[in-house]
Coordinates of C-alpha atoms and ligand atoms in Angstrom, one line a residue:
X1 CA -16.6 3.9 -28.3
X2 CA -15.2 2.9 -24.9
X3 CA -13.5 5.6 -23.0
X4 CA -9.8 5.4 -21.8
X5 CA -9.5 5.8 -18.0
X6 CA -5.9 6.3 -16.8
X7 CA -5.7 5.8 -13.0
X8 CA -2.3 6.5 -11.4
X9 CA -1.2 4.3 -8.6
X10 CA -3.7 1.5 -9.5
X11 CA -1.8 -1.2 -7.8
X12 CA -2.5 -0.2 -4.4
X13 CA -5.6 -1.1 -2.4
X14 CA -7.7 1.9 -3.5
X15 CA -6.3 2.0 -7.1
X16 CA -7.0 -1.5 -7.9
X17 CA -10.7 -1.1 -6.7
X18 CA -11.1 1.8 -9.1
X19 CA -9.4 -0.1 -12.0
X20 CA -12.0 -3.0 -11.6
X21 CA -14.9 -0.5 -11.0
X22 CA -14.1 1.5 -14.2
X23 CA -13.4 -1.8 -16.1
X24 CA -16.8 -3.2 -15.3
X25 CA -18.5 0.1 -16.4
X26 CA -17.0 -0.2 -19.8
X27 CA -13.6 1.8 -19.6
X28 CA -10.4 0.7 -21.3
X29 CA -8.2 1.0 -18.1
X30 CA -4.8 2.1 -17.9
X31 CA -2.6 2.3 -14.9
X32 CA 0.8 3.0 -13.6
X33 CA 3.4 1.5 -11.4
X34 CA 6.4 3.2 -10.0
X35 CA 8.9 0.7 -11.1
X36 CA 8.6 -2.7 -9.1
X37 CA 8.2 -4.8 -11.9
X38 CA 7.5 -8.2 -9.8
X39 CA 4.5 -6.2 -8.5
X40 CA 3.2 -5.2 -11.7
X41 CA 3.7 -8.5 -13.2
X42 CA 1.6 -10.2 -10.4
X43 CA -1.0 -7.7 -10.4
X44 CA -1.8 -8.2 -14.1
X45 CA -1.7 -12.1 -13.9
X46 CA -4.0 -12.0 -10.8
X47 CA -6.1 -9.2 -12.3
X48 CA -6.2 -11.3 -15.7
X49 CA -7.1 -14.3 -14.1
X50 CA -10.1 -12.5 -12.6
X51 CA -11.3 -11.5 -16.3
X52 CA -9.8 -8.1 -16.4
X53 CA -7.4 -6.7 -19.1
X54 CA -5.6 -3.8 -17.6
X55 CA -2.7 -2.0 -19.3
X56 CA 0.3 -1.1 -17.1
X57 CA 2.8 1.6 -17.7
X58 CA 5.9 2.4 -15.7
X59 CA 6.1 6.1 -14.3
X60 CA 7.1 8.3 -11.4
X61 CA 4.0 10.7 -11.1
X62 CA 6.2 13.2 -9.1
X63 CA 8.5 13.5 -12.2
X64 CA 7.3 15.4 -15.1
X65 CA 9.2 14.1 -17.8
X66 CA 8.3 10.6 -16.6
X67 CA 4.7 11.6 -16.9
X68 CA 5.2 13.3 -20.3
X69 CA 6.9 9.9 -21.8
X70 CA 4.3 7.9 -20.3
X71 CA 1.1 9.6 -21.7
X72 CA 2.8 10.0 -25.3
X73 CA 3.3 5.9 -25.2
X74 CA -0.5 5.3 -24.0
X75 CA -1.5 7.7 -26.9
X76 CA 0.5 5.8 -29.4
X77 CA -0.5 2.3 -28.0
X78 CA -4.1 2.8 -26.9
X79 CA -5.3 6.5 -27.6
X80 CA -6.1 9.7 -25.8
X81 CA -7.0 9.5 -22.2
X82 CA -10.7 10.6 -21.5
X83 CA -10.7 10.1 -17.5
X84 CA -7.7 10.8 -15.4
X85 CA -7.9 9.6 -11.7
X86 CA -5.1 11.0 -9.9
X87 CA -4.9 8.4 -7.2
X88 CA -1.1 7.6 -6.7
X89 CA -0.3 8.9 -3.0
X90 CA 2.5 8.1 -0.2
X91 CA 2.5 8.9 3.5
X92 CA 5.8 9.5 5.4
X93 CA 4.1 10.1 8.7
X94 CA 5.8 11.6 11.7
X95 CA 5.6 14.9 13.7
X96 CA 6.9 18.2 12.3
X97 CA 9.6 18.4 14.8
X98 CA 10.9 15.2 13.7
X99 CA 10.1 15.4 10.1
X100 CA 13.0 15.6 7.5
X101 CA 13.0 17.9 4.4
X102 CA 12.9 14.5 2.2
X103 CA 9.8 13.3 3.8
X104 CA 8.2 16.6 3.3
X105 CA 9.1 17.1 -0.1
X106 CA 8.4 13.4 -1.2
X107 CA 4.9 13.4 -0.1
X108 CA 4.4 17.2 -1.8
X109 CA 5.7 15.8 -5.0
X110 CA 3.9 12.5 -5.3
X111 CA 0.5 13.8 -3.6
X112 CA 0.2 17.2 -5.2
X113 CA 2.8 18.0 -7.9
X114 CA 1.6 14.9 -9.7
X115 CA -1.7 16.5 -10.3
X116 CA 0.2 19.1 -12.4
X117 CA 2.2 16.5 -13.9
X118 CA -0.3 14.4 -15.0
X119 CA -3.1 16.7 -15.9
X120 CA -0.9 18.8 -18.0
X121 CA -0.4 15.7 -20.5
X122 CA -4.0 14.9 -20.8
X123 CA -5.6 18.4 -20.7
X124 CA -5.2 19.4 -24.2
X125 CA -6.6 16.0 -25.8
X126 CA -9.8 16.5 -23.6
X127 CA -10.1 20.0 -24.4
X128 CA -10.1 19.1 -28.3
X129 CA -12.6 16.3 -27.9
X130 CA -15.0 18.1 -25.6
X131 CA -15.2 15.5 -22.9
X132 CA -13.0 14.7 -19.9
X133 CA -13.2 13.8 -16.3
X134 CA -10.4 14.8 -13.8
X135 CA -10.8 13.0 -10.5
X136 CA -8.3 14.0 -7.7
X137 CA -8.3 11.9 -4.8
X138 CA -7.8 13.6 -1.4
X139 CA -8.3 12.6 1.9
X140 CA -10.3 13.4 5.2
X141 CA -6.8 14.3 6.5
X142 CA -6.6 17.3 3.8
X143 CA -10.0 18.4 5.3
X144 CA -9.4 18.4 9.2
X145 CA -5.6 18.0 9.2
X146 CA -4.0 15.0 11.2
X147 CA -1.3 14.8 14.0
X148 CA 1.6 13.4 12.5
X149 CA 0.7 14.3 8.9
X150 CA 1.7 18.0 8.2
X151 CA 3.1 16.9 4.9
X152 CA 0.1 14.7 3.7
X153 CA -2.3 17.1 5.1
X154 CA -1.0 20.0 3.1
X155 CA -0.7 18.0 -0.1
X156 CA -4.1 16.8 0.2
X157 CA -5.5 20.2 1.1
X158 CA -3.6 21.7 -2.0
X159 CA -5.4 18.9 -4.0
X160 CA -8.8 20.5 -4.0
X161 CA -7.3 23.9 -4.5
X162 CA -6.3 22.7 -7.8
X163 CA -9.5 21.2 -8.2
X164 CA -11.4 24.1 -7.8
X165 CA -9.2 26.5 -10.0
X166 CA -8.8 23.8 -12.7
X167 CA -12.6 23.3 -12.8
X168 CA -13.5 26.9 -13.6
X169 CA -10.9 27.2 -16.5
X170 CA -12.5 24.2 -18.3
X171 CA -16.1 24.0 -17.2
X172 CA -17.5 25.1 -20.6
X173 CA -15.5 22.5 -22.3
X174 CA -17.3 19.4 -21.2
X175 CA -14.6 18.7 -18.8
X176 CA -15.2 18.1 -15.1
X177 CA -12.8 18.1 -12.3
X178 CA -13.6 17.1 -8.7
X179 CA -12.0 15.9 -5.4
X180 CA -13.3 12.6 -3.6
X181 CA -11.8 12.6 0.0
X182 CA -12.1 9.4 1.5
X183 CA -11.8 8.5 5.3
X184 CA -9.9 5.6 6.7
X185 CA -10.0 2.3 4.3
X186 CA -9.1 -1.2 4.9
X187 CA -5.9 -0.8 2.6
X188 CA -2.2 -1.5 3.4
X189 CA -1.8 2.3 3.7
X190 CA -4.0 2.6 6.9
X191 CA -2.5 -1.0 8.0
X192 CA 0.6 0.6 8.3
X193 CA -0.5 2.7 11.2
X194 CA 0.4 1.1 14.4
X195 CA -2.5 -0.9 15.7
X196 CA -3.1 0.9 18.8
X197 CA -3.6 4.3 17.2
X198 CA -5.5 2.6 14.4
X199 CA -8.2 1.1 17.0
X200 CA -8.6 4.7 18.4
X201 CA -9.2 5.9 14.7
X202 CA -11.7 3.3 14.1
X203 CA -13.4 4.4 17.7
X204 CA -13.8 7.8 16.2
X205 CA -15.7 6.9 13.0
X206 CA -19.3 6.9 13.7
X207 CA -20.2 3.8 11.4
X208 CA -17.7 1.9 13.5
X209 CA -15.4 0.5 10.9
X210 CA -12.9 1.3 8.4
X211 CA -14.3 2.0 4.6
X212 CA -13.8 -0.5 1.7
X213 CA -11.8 0.4 -1.5
X214 CA -15.0 -0.8 -3.4
X215 CA -17.1 2.1 -1.9
X216 CA -15.1 4.8 -3.0
X217 CA -14.4 3.3 -6.4
X218 CA -18.3 3.3 -6.9
X219 CA -18.3 6.8 -6.2
X220 CA -15.3 7.4 -8.9
X221 CA -17.4 5.4 -11.4
X222 CA -20.3 7.8 -10.9
X223 CA -18.0 11.1 -11.0
X224 CA -16.5 9.6 -14.3
X225 CA -20.2 9.1 -15.8
X226 CA -22.1 11.0 -18.2
X227 CA -24.5 11.6 -15.2
X228 CA -22.1 13.7 -13.2
X229 CA -21.8 16.4 -15.9
X230 CA -23.3 19.0 -13.8
X231 CA -20.9 18.1 -10.7
X232 CA -17.7 20.1 -10.9
X233 CA -15.3 21.7 -8.4
X234 CA -16.7 19.6 -5.8
X235 CA -15.1 17.9 -2.9
X236 CA -17.1 14.7 -1.9
X237 CA -16.4 13.2 1.5
X238 CA -16.9 9.6 2.0
X239 CA -15.7 8.8 5.7
X240 CA -18.1 7.0 7.8
X241 CA -19.1 10.4 9.4
X242 CA -15.6 10.8 10.9
X243 CA -15.5 14.3 9.4
X244 CA -18.9 16.1 8.9
X245 CA -18.6 19.5 7.1
Ligands
CAA301 N1 -3.4 14.4 19.2 C1 -2.4 14.7 20.1 N2 -1.5 14.2 20.7 C2 -1.1 12.9 19.9 C3 -1.9 12.2 19.0 C4 -3.0 13.0 18.6 N3 -3.8 12.7 17.8 N4 -1.2 10.9 18.6 C5 -0.2 10.9 19.4 N5 0.0 11.8 20.2 C6 1.1 12.3 21.2 C7 1.1 11.1 22.2 O1 0.2 11.1 23.3 C8 2.6 11.1 22.7 O2 2.8 12.3 23.4 P1 3.9 12.1 24.9 O3 5.1 12.1 24.0 O4 3.5 13.4 25.7 O5 3.5 11.0 25.5 C9 3.2 11.6 21.3 O6 2.3 12.1 20.5 C10 3.8 10.4 20.4 O7 5.0 10.9 20.0 P2 5.9 9.6 19.4 O8 7.1 10.2 19.5 O9 5.7 8.1 19.6 O10 5.4 10.0 17.9 P3 5.7 9.9 16.6 O11 6.4 11.4 16.2 O12 7.0 8.9 16.3 O13 4.9 9.8 15.5 C11 2.8 9.0 14.5 C12 3.6 9.6 15.8 C13 3.5 8.1 13.6 C14 2.5 10.3 13.8 C15 1.7 8.3 14.9 O14 0.8 9.5 16.0 C16 0.7 8.0 13.9 O15 0.8 7.1 13.4 N6 -0.2 8.7 13.9 C17 -1.4 8.5 13.0 C18 -1.2 9.2 11.4 C19 -2.4 8.8 10.8 O16 -3.5 8.7 11.0 N7 -2.1 8.5 9.5 C20 -2.8 8.2 8.3 C21 -2.4 7.2 7.5 S1 -3.3 6.4 6.4 C22 -3.8 7.9 5.6 O17 -3.2 8.8 5.4 C23 -4.9 7.5 4.3 C24 -5.9 8.6 4.7 O18 -5.8 9.5 3.7 C25 -6.9 8.6 5.5

């Protein structure tokens, strides 16, 4: 039976690539949008024309009740989630001396607290079925820190703490929990960085270019597969050599 994969933030650059790749490998793909109905409609129309049949649900991943309601609807409409990809994320860049409390909290809530909010909704069913894949999308900047991103770097470093702890709790139950830490990709999020700074960043990437979302999505697909059953609690860097650990 096809597995159900829930990818948060599937309408962004990386999220869309993950949705498409997991669909191609036979998953039933469900994704979330934060409230922009127009964006959701055009995403569904465009991807349908490309031959995909995605399910989309409105959800604020930073809000526990919103996640509870959404996963209840998914269970009713489609079934229990087998693969959860915690991908939704935002940036509110700026040096700490200029950062507002709102910019701190929004990034922590959306990029880190969302892991608790979402995973709590699906874990019991995974435990019951004896299979689960929880894949948390972190960032190179959670591993090395980044000027102008104390909020984002803190949240993304926290993501892997969550992964390592939960991986131990569920390791004997057929559930793996892993972190994927992409580097700089050719997505809107990175394109929002000024061209001058972006060019400096690219100059520091040994392979000499930004990554593509598809390169990350292929790794997500592997981690979601049966082949990756022995991989848990890992943090896999995929960053063009920009940060080697
Ligand atoms: N190291 C040290 N100093 C730096 C620096 C760096 N990397 N970058 C900038 N500076 C310095 C400048 O030289 C300048 O110094 P002076 O004032 O002495 O001239 C100062 O910082 C710039 O100050 P500004 O007032 O112009 O900067 P700001 O506080 O308004 O914000 C910033 C700057 C928006 C954070 C900008 O530096 C920036 O965009 N940086 C890149 C942040 C980044 O990489 N974001 C990643 C987004 S994509 C993503 O997050 C996805 C992912 O996972 C990879």
